[in-house]
Structures are given as structure tokens and as C-alpha cells.
Amino acid sequence: MVVRETEDGHVRPAVEVGLLGALRLRVDGVEVAVPGERRRALLALLTVAGRHGMGTGRLVDALWGDDLPREPVAALHNLVSRLRRHLAPHADLLERRPDGYRLRVSVVDVTIVRDLLASAADTPDPAERLRLTVRARELWRGEPLGEFAGIPDLDTERVALEDLHNRLADTHVEALVECRDPSATATARAGVASAPLRESSTRLLIRALAADGRVGDAMAVAMEFRDRLRERTGLDPSPALASLEQRVAAGSEFCQAETNPGPGVTSRRRPAPPAGPLVGRERERAEIVRLLSAHRVVTLTGTGGVGKTSLALDVAADPAVFPGHAVVVVNLAAVARADRVLPSVVSTLGLEVGVGASVDAIARAVDGSLLLVLDNCEHVLSSCRELVAAIVELAPAVRILATSRVVLSLPAEYVLRLQPLTFPTRIDDVDAVARQPAVRAFVEHALRRNPDFAVSSRELADLVDVVRRVDGLPLGIELAARQAAVMPMSAVARMLDGALDLATGTAPVDQRRLTLRSSIDVSFRRLTVVDQAVLASLAPFPGGVSLRTFESVARSVEAEVIGAGGIGVRGDGGLDPVGTLHRLIDSSLLVADASDGRYRLLHLIRTHLLDHLDRAGALAVAEDRFLDECVATVRDIGDEWLGVAEFEA
């Protein structure tokens, strides 16, 4: 810590930064105004980065985004110089490092609050806990980092600070309740109003009301929370709420700390099987069961709409699969933010591990023989990866089946990539067409909506065209089959010109799957800028690309994007076509065909990317690159035609 001694002998921090409200800078105890949005954002970014500092490319991306200056590195240097002036005579605390910058801040209010909260957790005396939490709450001046919305690193930190604020509020209210403070009920009610779906806040309000002798009000709060949670998330409260309700109803232990009822997962029933027909997945289903018997973690991956969730639920619902195990499904589609993953797992499993428990504590609490299904991991991947790694290490009896468009990339993970259903390429053999999984699935879905549905011989060509144009994706087949139940197949085929915008009909809680287009776009937007550009550049290639062509296109595109100012898109800033290829395959947006060594886009993904290029005004450039590659391929063939590679040519 950098400090200075005042004339009266007291030690004063040299530089203090406040994040818990409007950004504040103090130098030698005097508040210093920091003007300018980017200058303030730079101070916040370097403060949050702490002793590790932040790389130049990442700072440029955070501060300018897509609106890059002509000389971004020089612009950053200028911004740093201006910030150093505010730190004088401690400008040397803002250090230049080989890969970026670091600010050695003496005091950050966030650190003080975290230390106070940790001390409160270790203090058995409720009066002392109350004193510590009051002191911590005094440092909270307003919304942390509220002025920096849209800067990803600061958005992530804001989420962490929201969680810190919630944990502080819970600890404070619990101390009020245990001290019989008359303000406990009002404070607890304010906490529930600010976070109506946080069970811990609701339990504290129930305890506060019960301590006041208001048993009826306490039970009403519990009932309202149960209804609210089910209506908004589809989840049930943890067993801890039911345990508290029983104690309140019995009139005992109103103010004692809640006891840990244990995980309670072994008594849970199997989840319900998927509602729709599961056709053509017999081989994959058997493979999942086999893999789970041999591996702790199996990830079922594939593009959006390929049927990962349905297949996972079908396996989980089967009582013949791991009959000695409890089976719990955590639906992460309803979890909007990464910091909500652990609370969702705790609530679904019925764990009582305390407010703000670490991932290791949660992993240890997941006890006994359990098959844990983590469904829809891709949008909260880092949190899922951290949780699964901890469970593998600390809960040896637990097996995990994850579904995700992007693999977890863990050493213990075994990946099963789910492909679209196969569909016929010819219609001359009617019986063979009828046996194809994509056709069987289409008919099954149509029959569920129209028991009299049948395909005539003259409609067979239209049916095959429909399943082909939705790439054999189960979700696309289901959407098209809905239309076939009420209109001729020829009309359904005509509708598929807008197949990407067919509504999926899923519940509003899963906003990621409202249309096939939005389902694809979610995965596309998670890619880096460079990877997006490379993937889109493949759209003009109707038959996919070879490895040589992919490397050529990727090098060209990556060089253009980085040269145009995409600094720091990847950590090393270098060209790495093979690394890009692996990321695109792992994101389930590019299909690898091992049989002929080609890489291709599904029809719907290709259509989406062509639309994306057209809207961006980049379609002509991408088509020119396609033609250049065609010419290069012809020249290669010409060079090899009369040489040793004649046969391959």
C-alpha cells in the first residue's frame, strides 16, 4: 500500500478510488475532479483490474469499441498522460507495463467493504456483526459503476458488486433480527422489494416478522414468494424455505440461525420426459448412456434447434438410467446472468450453504450419487465451467450431463456433437423416404396437431424439400410441421423462404429461441469480431471449404480486421487460422465433415450470414473473395495436372 505521513503523524493513503457510487478519486486526502467519459472509464478499468493491470488491446476495445480512432494506441497513451496529471505527485503509480498499464491504488472502497463483510462472517457476536455491516453500508454511496454501462469489463464488475451489496444486505438484516432491533422488519422488507426473487432475503423477512409475533404475515410472505418464483422462473424454492415455514408455524426458533437441512436431492423424482416425439436419436441416446457410465462429464453440443435439451431430458427421465442415482435438471435458459448460475443450482438442488457461498462450498454440498443435468450452458459458460470443475474435484459421486452450443473445454469433459436428422436426397423409393429420421419426425409432429395428417405421393417432393431446407434440424422440422397440419405441403414449402423468421412458440422466459434467426444470432454474437468476420466470409461458398481454403480465407480476413483496428481481439494479436477453425466448430456454427475433410455451414446458418453480410454492405467483398479462391483452386489444379499429384488433381 502506498501511503504518506501527515504533519500530525497520521498515516494517509496516497491514492483512494471510490467505485460504490459515482466514481471518486482522492489524492493525499483531497478529492480530485476527473473530467471526460473515457478518462473516467480508464480510471475505473485500471482500478478494477488491480495489481494484474490491463492489456493495451483490451483497454482500447473497452474505451472505444467499434468507434476506433485512427491511431488507437497513441490515443490511449494520450489518455493515460491526462490521467497521470490528476495523480500528481503520485503519477508514477500509473505504471506502463510491456503488455499494458497498471494502477497501484492505495485504497478502494470495494476492498474495504469486502474485508468488513468477511470479518462479520467470522464474528459470532450479532452486535459486532451489526457494527461491521453498518460501517460497510456507510461506504455505499449509490449505484456502482452506473455511468459506464456498455463497457463489458465494468458491466461484469457491476454484477459482482450487486452480489456484494445483496450479501451485505442479508448479513445486516440477519444481525438486526438476532439483535431484536426494531428496524429489522422494515429493513428486511426493503431488501425483498429490491430483489423479489432472492430467497435468502425473503427468509430473513419471514424471520423478522416471526420475531415480531406476526406469524400470519410471515406465512403469507412465504406463500407469495413461492407463487412469484414459480410464475417468473418455473423454479421451486429450496427446502430451507419449507423448513423455516414449519418452524414459524410451530412457534419455535424464530430468531435462531437457520439450520442446514442438507442437500435433499436423493428424494427428488425424475424429471418429466420431453413433450414432443423423439425420433431418429436411438443411437445418440445409447451413446450418451454409455459415455456417462465411463466419464464424469458429458457435454451434448450442437447448433441451436438440433434437439440437445430434448435428448438430455429423455435420458434423465428414464428410470433405467443410473437407477441408484438422484437426477436433477437445472434449466439455465432462464438464468440471464453468469452470477445467477450458482444461486439457481443451489435453489434447484435444495442446498443450504449460506449466502454468497463459494463454488467449492457448493460443490462439496452436492453430496451422494447424483446425475446433474445442466441445460443450456452456452450463455453462462464461464460460470458453468467453474462449477463443473469444482464438482469433478470435490464431489466424486456426481455425474454431469451438460447441454451447450459451446463446449466447456474441461479435461474431464467428453463431447458428443449432435448432428441434424438425416433426410432423403432422392424420392424414387417411397418406403426409403418414409424411413428417414427427418421425415419420420415431421410426420410425428404433424400428427400431434392433426390426427388425420397424411402425405400423398404428389406431396412427397415438397416434404423432402421442406426437411432439406431446414437442414434436418428438429426445431425447424417441428415449426414446419405445425404449418403442414393446417395447409398443403406446397404452401409450407413456399413459407420456408422466410424459415429463419418462423416463430418457435417457446415460452417468453427463453428469449434466445423466439425465432430460428434469433437462435443462430445468439451464437454468432458470442464470437469475437475476428471470428465473426471469418465465419461470415464462408457464406458465399455453397459447398463448404477445404482446410487449405479455410486457412487462406481466414488469414486474409484476420489480417484485414486486425489491420483495420481490431487490436487485442485475441491475446497474441497474431494470425491463427487453425485456432479460429476449432473455435467455430466448438461454437456449433461450422460443421466438420471428417469423411472428406471439408467444413461447411448449415443452410439456415449460411442464409443468416448472407443476410448479415448484405445488411453490413460487405456481401460484394465476400463474393469477390470467393471468386479469388475459385481462381486460386483452378490454378493449383493446373499446376498439379501433369505432376505427381495428377490423380488427386
Short mmCIF file of N, CA, C and O in Angstrom, two decimals, residues 282-292 414 416:
data_model
loop_
_atom_site.label_atom_id
_atom_site.label_comp_id
_atom_site.label_asym_id
_atom_site.label_seq_id
_atom_site.Cartn_x
_atom_site.Cartn_y
_atom_site.Cartn_z
N GLU A 282 -32.00 -42.81 -31.52
CA GLU A 282 -31.74 -44.01 -30.73
C GLU A 282 -30.24 -44.24 -30.53
O GLU A 282 -29.79 -44.57 -29.42
N ARG A 283 -29.46 -44.06 -31.59
CA ARG A 283 -28.02 -44.31 -31.48
C ARG A 283 -27.36 -43.30 -30.54
O ARG A 283 -26.56 -43.66 -29.68
N GLU A 284 -27.70 -42.00 -30.70
CA GLU A 284 -27.11 -40.98 -29.84
C GLU A 284 -27.52 -41.17 -28.38
O GLU A 284 -26.72 -40.96 -27.47
N ARG A 285 -28.77 -41.58 -28.18
CA ARG A 285 -29.24 -41.79 -26.80
C ARG A 285 -28.44 -42.89 -26.12
O ARG A 285 -28.02 -42.76 -24.95
N ALA A 286 -28.25 -43.99 -26.82
CA ALA A 286 -27.47 -45.10 -26.26
C ALA A 286 -26.03 -44.68 -26.00
O ALA A 286 -25.40 -45.08 -25.01
N GLU A 287 -25.49 -43.83 -26.88
CA GLU A 287 -24.12 -43.36 -26.71
C GLU A 287 -23.98 -42.47 -25.49
O GLU A 287 -22.97 -42.54 -24.76
N ILE A 288 -24.97 -41.63 -25.22
CA ILE A 288 -24.93 -40.78 -24.01
C ILE A 288 -24.88 -41.64 -22.76
O ILE A 288 -24.08 -41.39 -21.84
N VAL A 289 -25.73 -42.64 -22.69
CA VAL A 289 -25.76 -43.52 -21.52
C VAL A 289 -24.42 -44.23 -21.36
O VAL A 289 -23.88 -44.35 -20.24
N ARG A 290 -23.85 -44.69 -22.47
CA ARG A 290 -22.56 -45.38 -22.39
C ARG A 290 -21.47 -44.44 -21.91
O ARG A 290 -20.65 -44.80 -21.05
N LEU A 291 -21.45 -43.23 -22.45
CA LEU A 291 -20.43 -42.27 -22.07
C LEU A 291 -20.55 -41.86 -20.61
O LEU A 291 -19.54 -41.69 -19.91
N LEU A 292 -21.77 -41.69 -20.13
CA LEU A 292 -21.96 -41.31 -18.73
C LEU A 292 -21.49 -42.41 -17.79
O LEU A 292 -21.09 -42.14 -16.66
N TYR A 414 -16.20 -35.15 -21.89
CA TYR A 414 -16.31 -35.93 -23.12
C TYR A 414 -17.44 -35.31 -23.94
O TYR A 414 -18.57 -35.15 -23.44
N LEU A 416 -20.11 -35.03 -27.06
CA LEU A 416 -20.89 -35.71 -28.10
C LEU A 416 -21.58 -34.62 -28.92
O LEU A 416 -22.44 -33.90 -28.42
#
